[in-house]
Coordinates of N, CA and C in Angstrom, one line a residue:
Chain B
X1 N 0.8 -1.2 0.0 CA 0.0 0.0 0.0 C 0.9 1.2 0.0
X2 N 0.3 2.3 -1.1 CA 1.2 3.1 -0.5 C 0.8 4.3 0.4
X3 N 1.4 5.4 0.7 CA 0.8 6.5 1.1 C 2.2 7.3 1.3
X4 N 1.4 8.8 1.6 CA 2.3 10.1 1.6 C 2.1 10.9 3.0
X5 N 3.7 11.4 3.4 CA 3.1 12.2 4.7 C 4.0 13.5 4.0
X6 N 3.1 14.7 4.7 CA 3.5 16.1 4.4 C 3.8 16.4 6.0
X7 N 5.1 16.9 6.1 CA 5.1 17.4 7.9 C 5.1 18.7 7.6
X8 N 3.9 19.4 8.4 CA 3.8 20.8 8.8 C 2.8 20.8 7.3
X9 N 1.7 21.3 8.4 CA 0.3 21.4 7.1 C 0.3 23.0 7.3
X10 N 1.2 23.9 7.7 CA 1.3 25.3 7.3 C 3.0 25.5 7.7
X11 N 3.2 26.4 6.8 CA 4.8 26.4 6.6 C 4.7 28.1 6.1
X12 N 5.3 28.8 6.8 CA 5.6 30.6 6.7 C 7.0 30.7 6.4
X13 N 7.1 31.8 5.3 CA 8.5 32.1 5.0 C 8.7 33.4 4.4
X14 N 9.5 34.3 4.9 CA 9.5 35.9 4.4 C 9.9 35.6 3.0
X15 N 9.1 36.2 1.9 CA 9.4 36.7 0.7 C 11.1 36.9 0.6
X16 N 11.3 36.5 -0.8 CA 13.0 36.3 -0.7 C 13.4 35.0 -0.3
X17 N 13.0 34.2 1.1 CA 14.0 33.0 1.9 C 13.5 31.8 0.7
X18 N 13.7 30.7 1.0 CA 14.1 29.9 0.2 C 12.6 28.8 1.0
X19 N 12.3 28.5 0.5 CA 11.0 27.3 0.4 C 11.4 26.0 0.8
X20 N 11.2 25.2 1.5 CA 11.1 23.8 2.0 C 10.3 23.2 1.8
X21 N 9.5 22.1 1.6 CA 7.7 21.6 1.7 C 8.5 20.5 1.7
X22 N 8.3 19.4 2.9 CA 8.9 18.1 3.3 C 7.5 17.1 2.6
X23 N 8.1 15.9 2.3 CA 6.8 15.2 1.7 C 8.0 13.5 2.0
X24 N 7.2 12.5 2.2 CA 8.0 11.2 2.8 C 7.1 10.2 2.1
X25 N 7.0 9.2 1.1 CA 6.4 8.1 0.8 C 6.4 6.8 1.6
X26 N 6.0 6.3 1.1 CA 6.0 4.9 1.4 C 5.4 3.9 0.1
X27 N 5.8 3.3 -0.2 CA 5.6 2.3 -1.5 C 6.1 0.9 -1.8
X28 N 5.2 -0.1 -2.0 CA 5.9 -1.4 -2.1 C 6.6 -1.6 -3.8
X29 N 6.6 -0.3 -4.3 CA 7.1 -0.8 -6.0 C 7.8 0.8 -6.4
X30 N 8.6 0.8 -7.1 CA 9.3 2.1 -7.7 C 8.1 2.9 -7.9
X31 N 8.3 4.0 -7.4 CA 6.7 5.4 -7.5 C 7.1 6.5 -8.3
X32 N 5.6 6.8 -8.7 CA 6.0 7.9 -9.4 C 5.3 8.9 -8.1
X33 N 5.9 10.4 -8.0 CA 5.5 10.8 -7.6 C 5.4 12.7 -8.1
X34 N 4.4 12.7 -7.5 CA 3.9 14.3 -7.9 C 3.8 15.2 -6.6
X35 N 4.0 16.2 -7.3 CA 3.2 18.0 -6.4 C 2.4 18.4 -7.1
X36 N 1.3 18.7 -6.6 CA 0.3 19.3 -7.1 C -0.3 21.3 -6.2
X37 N -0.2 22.2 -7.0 CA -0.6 23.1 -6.2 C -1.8 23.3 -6.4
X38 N -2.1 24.0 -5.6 CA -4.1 24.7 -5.6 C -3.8 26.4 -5.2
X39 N -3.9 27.3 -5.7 CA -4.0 28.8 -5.4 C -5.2 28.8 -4.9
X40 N -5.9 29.9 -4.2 CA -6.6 30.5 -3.9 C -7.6 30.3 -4.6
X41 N -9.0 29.9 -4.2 CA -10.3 29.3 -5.3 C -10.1 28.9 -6.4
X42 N -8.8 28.4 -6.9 CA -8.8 27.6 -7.8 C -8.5 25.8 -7.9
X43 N -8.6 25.6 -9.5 CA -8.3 24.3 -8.9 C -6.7 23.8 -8.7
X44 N -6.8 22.7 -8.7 CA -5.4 21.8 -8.5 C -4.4 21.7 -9.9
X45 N -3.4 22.1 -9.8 CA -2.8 21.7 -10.9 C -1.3 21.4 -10.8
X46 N -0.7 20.9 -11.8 CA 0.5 19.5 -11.7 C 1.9 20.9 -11.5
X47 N 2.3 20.9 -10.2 CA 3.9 21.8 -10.0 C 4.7 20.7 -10.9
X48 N 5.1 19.5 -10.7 CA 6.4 18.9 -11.2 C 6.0 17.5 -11.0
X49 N 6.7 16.2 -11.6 CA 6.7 14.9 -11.0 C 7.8 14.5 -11.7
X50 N 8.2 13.1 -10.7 CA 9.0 12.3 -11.5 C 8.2 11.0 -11.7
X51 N 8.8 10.4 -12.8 CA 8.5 8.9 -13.1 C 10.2 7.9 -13.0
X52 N 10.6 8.3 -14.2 CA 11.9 7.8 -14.4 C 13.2 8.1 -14.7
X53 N 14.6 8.5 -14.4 CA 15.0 9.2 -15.1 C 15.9 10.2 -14.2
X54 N 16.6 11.2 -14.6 CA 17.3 12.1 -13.6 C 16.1 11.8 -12.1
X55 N 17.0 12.6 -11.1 CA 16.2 12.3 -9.8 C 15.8 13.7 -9.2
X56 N 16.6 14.9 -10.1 CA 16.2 15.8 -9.5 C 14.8 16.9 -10.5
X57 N 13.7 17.0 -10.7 CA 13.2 17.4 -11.1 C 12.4 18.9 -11.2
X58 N 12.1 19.4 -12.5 CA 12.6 20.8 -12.6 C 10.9 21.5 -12.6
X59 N 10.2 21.9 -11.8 CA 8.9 22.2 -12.5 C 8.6 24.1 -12.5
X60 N 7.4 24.1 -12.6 CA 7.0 25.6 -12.9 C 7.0 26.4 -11.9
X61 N 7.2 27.8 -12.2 CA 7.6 28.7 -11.0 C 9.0 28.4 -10.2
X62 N 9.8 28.0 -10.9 CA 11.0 27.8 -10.3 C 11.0 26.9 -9.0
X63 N 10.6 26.0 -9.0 CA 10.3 24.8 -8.1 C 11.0 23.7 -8.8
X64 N 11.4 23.1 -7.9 CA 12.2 21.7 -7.9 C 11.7 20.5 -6.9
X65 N 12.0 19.3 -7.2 CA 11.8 18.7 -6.2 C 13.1 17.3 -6.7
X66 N 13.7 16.4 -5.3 CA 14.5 16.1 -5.9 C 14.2 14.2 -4.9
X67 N 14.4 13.5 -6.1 CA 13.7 11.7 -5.4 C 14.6 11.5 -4.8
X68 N 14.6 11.0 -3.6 CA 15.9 10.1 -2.5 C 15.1 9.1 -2.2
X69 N 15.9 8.0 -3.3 CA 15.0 6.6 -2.9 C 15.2 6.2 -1.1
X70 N 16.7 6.3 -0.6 CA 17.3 5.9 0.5 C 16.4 6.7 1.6
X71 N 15.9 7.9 1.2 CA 15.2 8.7 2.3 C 14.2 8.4 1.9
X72 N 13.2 7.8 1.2 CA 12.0 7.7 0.7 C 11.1 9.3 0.7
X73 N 12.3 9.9 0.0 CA 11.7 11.7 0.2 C 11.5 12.4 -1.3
X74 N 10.7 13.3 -1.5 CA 10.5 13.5 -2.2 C 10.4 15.4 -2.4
X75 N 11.4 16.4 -1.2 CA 10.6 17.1 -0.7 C 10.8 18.3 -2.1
X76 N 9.8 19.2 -1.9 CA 10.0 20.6 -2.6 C 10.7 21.8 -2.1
X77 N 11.2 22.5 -3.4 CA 12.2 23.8 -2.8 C 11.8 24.7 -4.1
X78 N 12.4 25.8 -3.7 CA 12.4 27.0 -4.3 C 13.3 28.2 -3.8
X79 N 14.4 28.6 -4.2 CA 15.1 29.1 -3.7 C 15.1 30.5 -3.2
X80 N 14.2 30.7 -3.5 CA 13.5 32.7 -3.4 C 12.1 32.4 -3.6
X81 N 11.2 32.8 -2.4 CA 9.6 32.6 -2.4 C 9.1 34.3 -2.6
X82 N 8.4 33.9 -3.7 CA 7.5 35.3 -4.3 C 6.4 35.1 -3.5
X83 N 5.4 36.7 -3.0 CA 4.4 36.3 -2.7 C 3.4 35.5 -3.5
X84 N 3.9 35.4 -5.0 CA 2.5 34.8 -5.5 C 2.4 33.1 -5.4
X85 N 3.7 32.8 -4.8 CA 3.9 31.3 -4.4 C 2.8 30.5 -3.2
X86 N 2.1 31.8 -2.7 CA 1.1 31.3 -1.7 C 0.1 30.6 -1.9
X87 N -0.2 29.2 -1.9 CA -1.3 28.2 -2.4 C -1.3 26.8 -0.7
X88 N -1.6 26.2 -1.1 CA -1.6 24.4 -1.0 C -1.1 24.2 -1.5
X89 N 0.2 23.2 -1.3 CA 0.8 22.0 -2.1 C 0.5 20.7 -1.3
X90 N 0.3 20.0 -2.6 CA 0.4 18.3 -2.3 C 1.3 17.8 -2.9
X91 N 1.5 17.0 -2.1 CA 2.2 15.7 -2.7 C 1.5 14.4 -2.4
X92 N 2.0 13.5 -4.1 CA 0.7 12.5 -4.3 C 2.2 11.7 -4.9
X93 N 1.5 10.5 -4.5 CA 2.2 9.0 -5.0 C 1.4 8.1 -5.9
X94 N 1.7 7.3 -6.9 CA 1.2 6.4 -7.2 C 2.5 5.5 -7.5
X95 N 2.1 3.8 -7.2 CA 2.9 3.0 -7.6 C 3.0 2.8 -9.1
X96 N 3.8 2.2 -9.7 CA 4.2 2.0 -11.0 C 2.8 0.7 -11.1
X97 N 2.4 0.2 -12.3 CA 1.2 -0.1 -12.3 C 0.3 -0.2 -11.9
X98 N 0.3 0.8 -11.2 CA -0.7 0.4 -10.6 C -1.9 2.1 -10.2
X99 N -3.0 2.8 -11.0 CA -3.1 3.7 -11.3 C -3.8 4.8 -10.4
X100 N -3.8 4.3 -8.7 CA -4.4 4.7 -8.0 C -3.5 6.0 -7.1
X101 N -4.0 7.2 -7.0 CA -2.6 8.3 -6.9 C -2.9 8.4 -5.3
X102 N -2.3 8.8 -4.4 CA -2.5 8.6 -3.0 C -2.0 10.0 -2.4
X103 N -2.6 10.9 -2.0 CA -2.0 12.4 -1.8 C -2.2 12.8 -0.5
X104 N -1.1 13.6 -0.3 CA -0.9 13.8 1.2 C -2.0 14.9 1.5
X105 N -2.1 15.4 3.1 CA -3.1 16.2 3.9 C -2.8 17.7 3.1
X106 N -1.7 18.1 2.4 CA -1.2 18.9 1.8 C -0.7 19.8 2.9
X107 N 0.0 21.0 2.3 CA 1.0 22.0 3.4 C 0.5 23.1 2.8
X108 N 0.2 24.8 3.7 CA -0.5 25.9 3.2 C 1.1 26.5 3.3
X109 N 1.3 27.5 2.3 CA 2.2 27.8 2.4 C 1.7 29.5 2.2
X110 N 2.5 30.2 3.3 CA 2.5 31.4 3.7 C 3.5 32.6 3.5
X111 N 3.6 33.1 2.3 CA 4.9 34.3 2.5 C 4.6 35.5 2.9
X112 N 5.3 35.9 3.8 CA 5.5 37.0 4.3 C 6.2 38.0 3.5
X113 N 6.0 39.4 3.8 CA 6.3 40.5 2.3 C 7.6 40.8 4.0
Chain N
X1 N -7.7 23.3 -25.7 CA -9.1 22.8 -25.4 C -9.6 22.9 -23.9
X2 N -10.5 22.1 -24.2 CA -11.1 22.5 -23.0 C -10.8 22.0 -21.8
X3 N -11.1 21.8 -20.1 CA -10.7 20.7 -19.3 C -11.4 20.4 -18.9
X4 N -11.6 19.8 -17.9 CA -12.5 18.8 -16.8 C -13.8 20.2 -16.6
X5 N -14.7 20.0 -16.4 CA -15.7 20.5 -16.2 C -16.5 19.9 -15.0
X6 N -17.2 20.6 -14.1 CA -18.4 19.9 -13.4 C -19.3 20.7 -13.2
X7 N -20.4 19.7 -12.4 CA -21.8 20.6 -12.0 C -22.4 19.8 -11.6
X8 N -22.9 20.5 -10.2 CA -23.3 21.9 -10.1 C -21.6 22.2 -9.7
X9 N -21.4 23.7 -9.6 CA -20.7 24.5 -9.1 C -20.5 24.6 -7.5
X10 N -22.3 24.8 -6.8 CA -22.4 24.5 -5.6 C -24.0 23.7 -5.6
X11 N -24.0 23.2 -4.4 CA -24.9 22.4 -4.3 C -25.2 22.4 -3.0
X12 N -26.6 22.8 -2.4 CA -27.0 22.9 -0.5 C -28.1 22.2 -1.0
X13 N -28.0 21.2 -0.1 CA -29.5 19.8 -0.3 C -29.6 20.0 1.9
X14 N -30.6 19.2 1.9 CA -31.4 18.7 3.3 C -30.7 17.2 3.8
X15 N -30.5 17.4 4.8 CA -30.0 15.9 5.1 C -31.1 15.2 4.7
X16 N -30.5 14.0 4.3 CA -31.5 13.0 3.6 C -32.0 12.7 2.4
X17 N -31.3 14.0 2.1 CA -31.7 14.1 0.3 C -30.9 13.5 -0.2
X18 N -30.9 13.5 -1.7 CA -30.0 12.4 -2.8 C -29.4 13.7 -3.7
X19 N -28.5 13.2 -3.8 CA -27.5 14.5 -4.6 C -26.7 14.0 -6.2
X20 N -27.0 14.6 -6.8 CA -25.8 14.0 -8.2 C -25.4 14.8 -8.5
X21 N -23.9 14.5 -8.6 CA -22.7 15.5 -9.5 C -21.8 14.9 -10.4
X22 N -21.8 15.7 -11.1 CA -21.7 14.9 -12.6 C -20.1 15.8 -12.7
X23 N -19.3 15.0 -13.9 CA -17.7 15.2 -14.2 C -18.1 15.2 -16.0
X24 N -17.3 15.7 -16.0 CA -17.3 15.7 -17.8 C -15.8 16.0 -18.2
X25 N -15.1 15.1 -18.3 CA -13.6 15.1 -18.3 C -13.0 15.2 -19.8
X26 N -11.7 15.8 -19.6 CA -11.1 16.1 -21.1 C -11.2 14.9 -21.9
X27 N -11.3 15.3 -23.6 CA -12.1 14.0 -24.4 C -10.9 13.6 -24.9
X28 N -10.7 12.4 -24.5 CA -9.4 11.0 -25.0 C -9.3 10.5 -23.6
X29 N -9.6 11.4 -22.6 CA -9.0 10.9 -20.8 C -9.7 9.5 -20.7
X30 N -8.7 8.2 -20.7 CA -9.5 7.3 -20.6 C -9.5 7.2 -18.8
X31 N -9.0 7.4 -18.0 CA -8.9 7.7 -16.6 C -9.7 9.0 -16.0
X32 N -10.9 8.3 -15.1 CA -11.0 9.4 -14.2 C -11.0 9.3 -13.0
X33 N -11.3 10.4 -12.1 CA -11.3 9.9 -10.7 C -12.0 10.9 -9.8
X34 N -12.3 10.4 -8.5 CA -13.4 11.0 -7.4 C -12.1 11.5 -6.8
X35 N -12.2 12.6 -5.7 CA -12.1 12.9 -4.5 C -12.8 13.5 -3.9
X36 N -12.5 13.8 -2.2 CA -13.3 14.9 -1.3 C -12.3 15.4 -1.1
X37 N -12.8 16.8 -0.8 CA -11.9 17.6 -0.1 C -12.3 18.4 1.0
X38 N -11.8 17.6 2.1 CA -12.6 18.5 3.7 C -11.6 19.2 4.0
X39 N -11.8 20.2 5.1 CA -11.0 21.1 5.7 C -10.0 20.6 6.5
X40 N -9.3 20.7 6.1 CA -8.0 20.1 6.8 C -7.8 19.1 6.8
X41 N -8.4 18.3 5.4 CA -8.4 16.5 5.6 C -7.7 16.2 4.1
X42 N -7.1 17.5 3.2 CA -6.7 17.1 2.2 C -7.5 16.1 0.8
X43 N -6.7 15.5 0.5 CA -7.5 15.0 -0.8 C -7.8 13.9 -0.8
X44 N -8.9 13.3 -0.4 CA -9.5 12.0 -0.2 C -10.3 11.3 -1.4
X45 N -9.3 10.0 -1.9 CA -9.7 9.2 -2.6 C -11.1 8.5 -2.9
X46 N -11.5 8.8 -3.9 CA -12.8 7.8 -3.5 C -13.6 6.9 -4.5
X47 N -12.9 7.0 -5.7 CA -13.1 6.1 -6.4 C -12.5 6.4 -8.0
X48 N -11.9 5.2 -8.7 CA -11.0 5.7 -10.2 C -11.9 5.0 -11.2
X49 N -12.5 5.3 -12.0 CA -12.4 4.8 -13.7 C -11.7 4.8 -14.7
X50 N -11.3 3.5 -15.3 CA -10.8 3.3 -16.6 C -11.6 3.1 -17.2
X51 N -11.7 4.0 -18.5 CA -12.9 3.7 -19.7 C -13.9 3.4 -18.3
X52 N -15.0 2.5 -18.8 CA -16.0 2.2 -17.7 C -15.9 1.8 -16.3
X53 N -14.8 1.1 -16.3 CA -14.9 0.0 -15.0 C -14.0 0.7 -14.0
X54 N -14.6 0.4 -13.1 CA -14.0 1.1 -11.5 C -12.9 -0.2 -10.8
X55 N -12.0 0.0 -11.3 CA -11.3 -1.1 -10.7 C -11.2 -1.0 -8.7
X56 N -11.2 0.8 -8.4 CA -10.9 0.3 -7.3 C -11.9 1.3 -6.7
X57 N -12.9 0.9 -5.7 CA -13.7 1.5 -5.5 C -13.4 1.6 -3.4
X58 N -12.0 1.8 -3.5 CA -11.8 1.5 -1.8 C -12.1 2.8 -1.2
X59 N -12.1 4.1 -2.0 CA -12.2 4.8 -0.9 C -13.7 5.2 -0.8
X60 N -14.7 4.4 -1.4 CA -16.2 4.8 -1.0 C -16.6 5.2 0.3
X61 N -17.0 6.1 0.9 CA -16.6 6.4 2.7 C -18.3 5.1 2.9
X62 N -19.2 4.9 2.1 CA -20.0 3.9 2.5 C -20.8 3.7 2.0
X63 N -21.5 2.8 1.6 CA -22.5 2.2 0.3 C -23.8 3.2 0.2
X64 N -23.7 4.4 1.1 CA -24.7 5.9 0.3 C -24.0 6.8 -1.0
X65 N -22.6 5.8 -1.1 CA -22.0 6.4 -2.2 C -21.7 5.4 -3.4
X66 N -22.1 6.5 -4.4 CA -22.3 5.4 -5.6 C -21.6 6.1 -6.9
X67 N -21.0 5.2 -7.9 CA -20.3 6.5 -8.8 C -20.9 4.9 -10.2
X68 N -21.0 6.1 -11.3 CA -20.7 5.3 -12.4 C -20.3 6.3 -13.8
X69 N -19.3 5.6 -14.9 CA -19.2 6.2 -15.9 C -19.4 5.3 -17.2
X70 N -20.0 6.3 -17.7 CA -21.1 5.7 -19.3 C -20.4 6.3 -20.8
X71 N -20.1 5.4 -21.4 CA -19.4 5.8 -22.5 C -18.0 6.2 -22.4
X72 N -17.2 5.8 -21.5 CA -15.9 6.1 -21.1 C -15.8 7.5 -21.2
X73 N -17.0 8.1 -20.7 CA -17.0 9.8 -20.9 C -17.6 10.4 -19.5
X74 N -18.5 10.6 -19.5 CA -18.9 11.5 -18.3 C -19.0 10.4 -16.8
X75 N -19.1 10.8 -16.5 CA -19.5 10.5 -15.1 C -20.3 10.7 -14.0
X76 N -20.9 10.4 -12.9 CA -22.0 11.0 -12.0 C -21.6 10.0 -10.8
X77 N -21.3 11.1 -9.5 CA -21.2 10.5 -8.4 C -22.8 10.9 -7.3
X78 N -22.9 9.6 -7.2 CA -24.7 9.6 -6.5 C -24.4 9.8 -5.0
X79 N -24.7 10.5 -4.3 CA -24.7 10.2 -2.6 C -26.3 10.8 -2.2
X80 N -26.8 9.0 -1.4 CA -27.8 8.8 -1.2 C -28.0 9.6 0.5
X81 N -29.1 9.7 0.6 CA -29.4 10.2 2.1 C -28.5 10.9 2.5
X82 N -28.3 12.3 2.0 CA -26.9 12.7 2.5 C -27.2 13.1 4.3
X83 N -25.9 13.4 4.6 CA -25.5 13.9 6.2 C -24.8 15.1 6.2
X84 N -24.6 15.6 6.9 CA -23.9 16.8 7.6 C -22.6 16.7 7.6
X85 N -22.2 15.3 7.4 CA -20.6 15.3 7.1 C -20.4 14.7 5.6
X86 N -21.0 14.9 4.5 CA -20.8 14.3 3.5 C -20.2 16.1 2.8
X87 N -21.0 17.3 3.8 CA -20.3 18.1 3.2 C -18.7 18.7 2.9
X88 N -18.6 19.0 2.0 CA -17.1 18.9 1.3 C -17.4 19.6 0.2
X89 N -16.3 19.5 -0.7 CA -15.5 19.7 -2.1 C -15.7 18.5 -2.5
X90 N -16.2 18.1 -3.8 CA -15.8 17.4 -4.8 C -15.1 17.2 -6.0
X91 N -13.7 16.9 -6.1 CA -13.5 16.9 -7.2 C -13.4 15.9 -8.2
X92 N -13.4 16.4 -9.2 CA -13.5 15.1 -10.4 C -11.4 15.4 -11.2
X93 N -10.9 14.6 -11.6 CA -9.6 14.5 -12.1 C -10.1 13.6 -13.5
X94 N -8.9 14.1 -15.0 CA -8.8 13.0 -15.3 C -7.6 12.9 -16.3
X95 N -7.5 11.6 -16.7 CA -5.9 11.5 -17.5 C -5.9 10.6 -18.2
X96 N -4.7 10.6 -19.0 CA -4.8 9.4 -20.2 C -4.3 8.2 -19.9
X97 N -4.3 8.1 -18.5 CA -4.9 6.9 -18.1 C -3.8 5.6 -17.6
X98 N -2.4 6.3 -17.5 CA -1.4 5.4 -17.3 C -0.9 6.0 -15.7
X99 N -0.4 5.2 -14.7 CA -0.3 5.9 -13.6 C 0.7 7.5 -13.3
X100 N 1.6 7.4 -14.8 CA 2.3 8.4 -14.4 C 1.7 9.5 -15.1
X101 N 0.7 9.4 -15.8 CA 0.1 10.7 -15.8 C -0.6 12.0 -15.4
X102 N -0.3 12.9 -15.6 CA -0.6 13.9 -15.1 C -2.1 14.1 -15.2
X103 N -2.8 14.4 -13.9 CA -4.1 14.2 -13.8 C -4.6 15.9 -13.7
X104 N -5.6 15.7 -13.8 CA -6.4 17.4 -15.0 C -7.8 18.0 -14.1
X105 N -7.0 18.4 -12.8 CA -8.6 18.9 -12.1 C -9.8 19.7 -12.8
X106 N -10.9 19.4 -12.6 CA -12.2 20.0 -12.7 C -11.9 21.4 -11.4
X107 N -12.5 22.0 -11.3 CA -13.3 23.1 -10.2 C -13.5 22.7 -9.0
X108 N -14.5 21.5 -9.1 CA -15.0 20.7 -8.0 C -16.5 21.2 -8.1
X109 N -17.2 20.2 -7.1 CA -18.5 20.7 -6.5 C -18.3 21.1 -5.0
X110 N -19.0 22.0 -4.5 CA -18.9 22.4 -3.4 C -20.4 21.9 -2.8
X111 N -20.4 20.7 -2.2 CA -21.5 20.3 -1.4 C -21.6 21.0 0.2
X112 N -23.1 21.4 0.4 CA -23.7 21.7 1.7 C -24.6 21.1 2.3
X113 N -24.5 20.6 2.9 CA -26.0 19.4 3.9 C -26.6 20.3 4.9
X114 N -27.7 20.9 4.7 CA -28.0 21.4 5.9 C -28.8 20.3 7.0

């Protein structure tokens, strides 16, 4: 079975500092795994994932996220947080065949001006 | 083109009442899928379609919930006799259907029980 934990379901950081969002799997088969953000009354949509391939991955808004099979981690960064980075992020897993995607409580993220 | 669509937008029914909300997902998406979304409970699974068939129907919270998709196209999730905690967010996702694909939120329904 798998599943995802996000530690810290609200995370504050002054405009400028650099972004953390911790995210930890668990999976009985190689995973793919995603971030998904949600802004403000909107819907959900895909920040980055990996399937296969390099481990560090590159997605929109200058976000990254980088796979550590050995830490079963998956977490997100951004090196300079704009205020418009303020949404929900998730992180979601699914195992390799298997098509069911499993998403964490998600993390609110807060910048400060 | 276009994306995932749903409706209603919002929806306030009576406890007890029967509710349908319908997905209408991007056209080729042979994958769709249910969640809820409660306040501070994140994104809760609740049921996937391939083309027709629901292979996994584990996160049904309990047999007043019922989902089917007709023509490997739309969709409609049924919740019978609703309750006071069925209210939530509904969203509908969908994709082309392989696990690593990127899945295509709808808006959601925004359900109310009074």
């Amino acid at each position: 079975a798998q599943s995802v934990t996000q530690l810290g379901s609200h995370v504050s950081v002054s405009e400028g500092a650099l972004v953390l969002l911790r995210c930890n799997y668990s999976s009985s088969v190689p995973p793919y795994l995603f971030w998904y953000v949600q802004y403000p009354n909107q819907g959900l949509q895909l920040l980055l994932k990996y399937t296969t391939g390099a481990t560090l991955v590159k997605g929109i808004n200058g976000f990254e996220a980088e796979f550590k099979k050995s830490e079963t981690s998956f977490h997100l960064t951004k090196p300079s947080a704009h205020m418009s980075d303020a949404a929900e992020y998730f992180c979601a897993v699914s195992d390799q065949g298997y098509q069911k995607v499993t998403f964490g409580t998600g993390t609110k993220l807060q910048v400060i001006p | 083109g276009a994306g995932v669509s749903q409706s209603p937008s919002n929806k306030v029914t009576e406890k007890g009442k029967d509710v349908e909300l319908r997905c209408d997902p991007i056209s080729g998406h042979t994958a769709l899928y249910w969640y809820r979304q409660s306040l501070g409970q994140g994104l809760e699974f609740l049921i996937y379609f391939q083309g027709n068939s629901a292979p996994d129907k584990s996160g049904l919270p309990s047999d007043r919930f019922s989902a089917e998709r007709t023509g490997g196209s739309v969709s409609t999730l049924t919740i019978q006799r609703t309750q006071q905690e069925d209210s939530a967010v509904y969203l509908c996702a969908s994709s082309l259907g392989q696990a690593e694909e990127t899945q295509y939120f709808g808006p959601g329904t925004r359900l109310l029980v009074l």
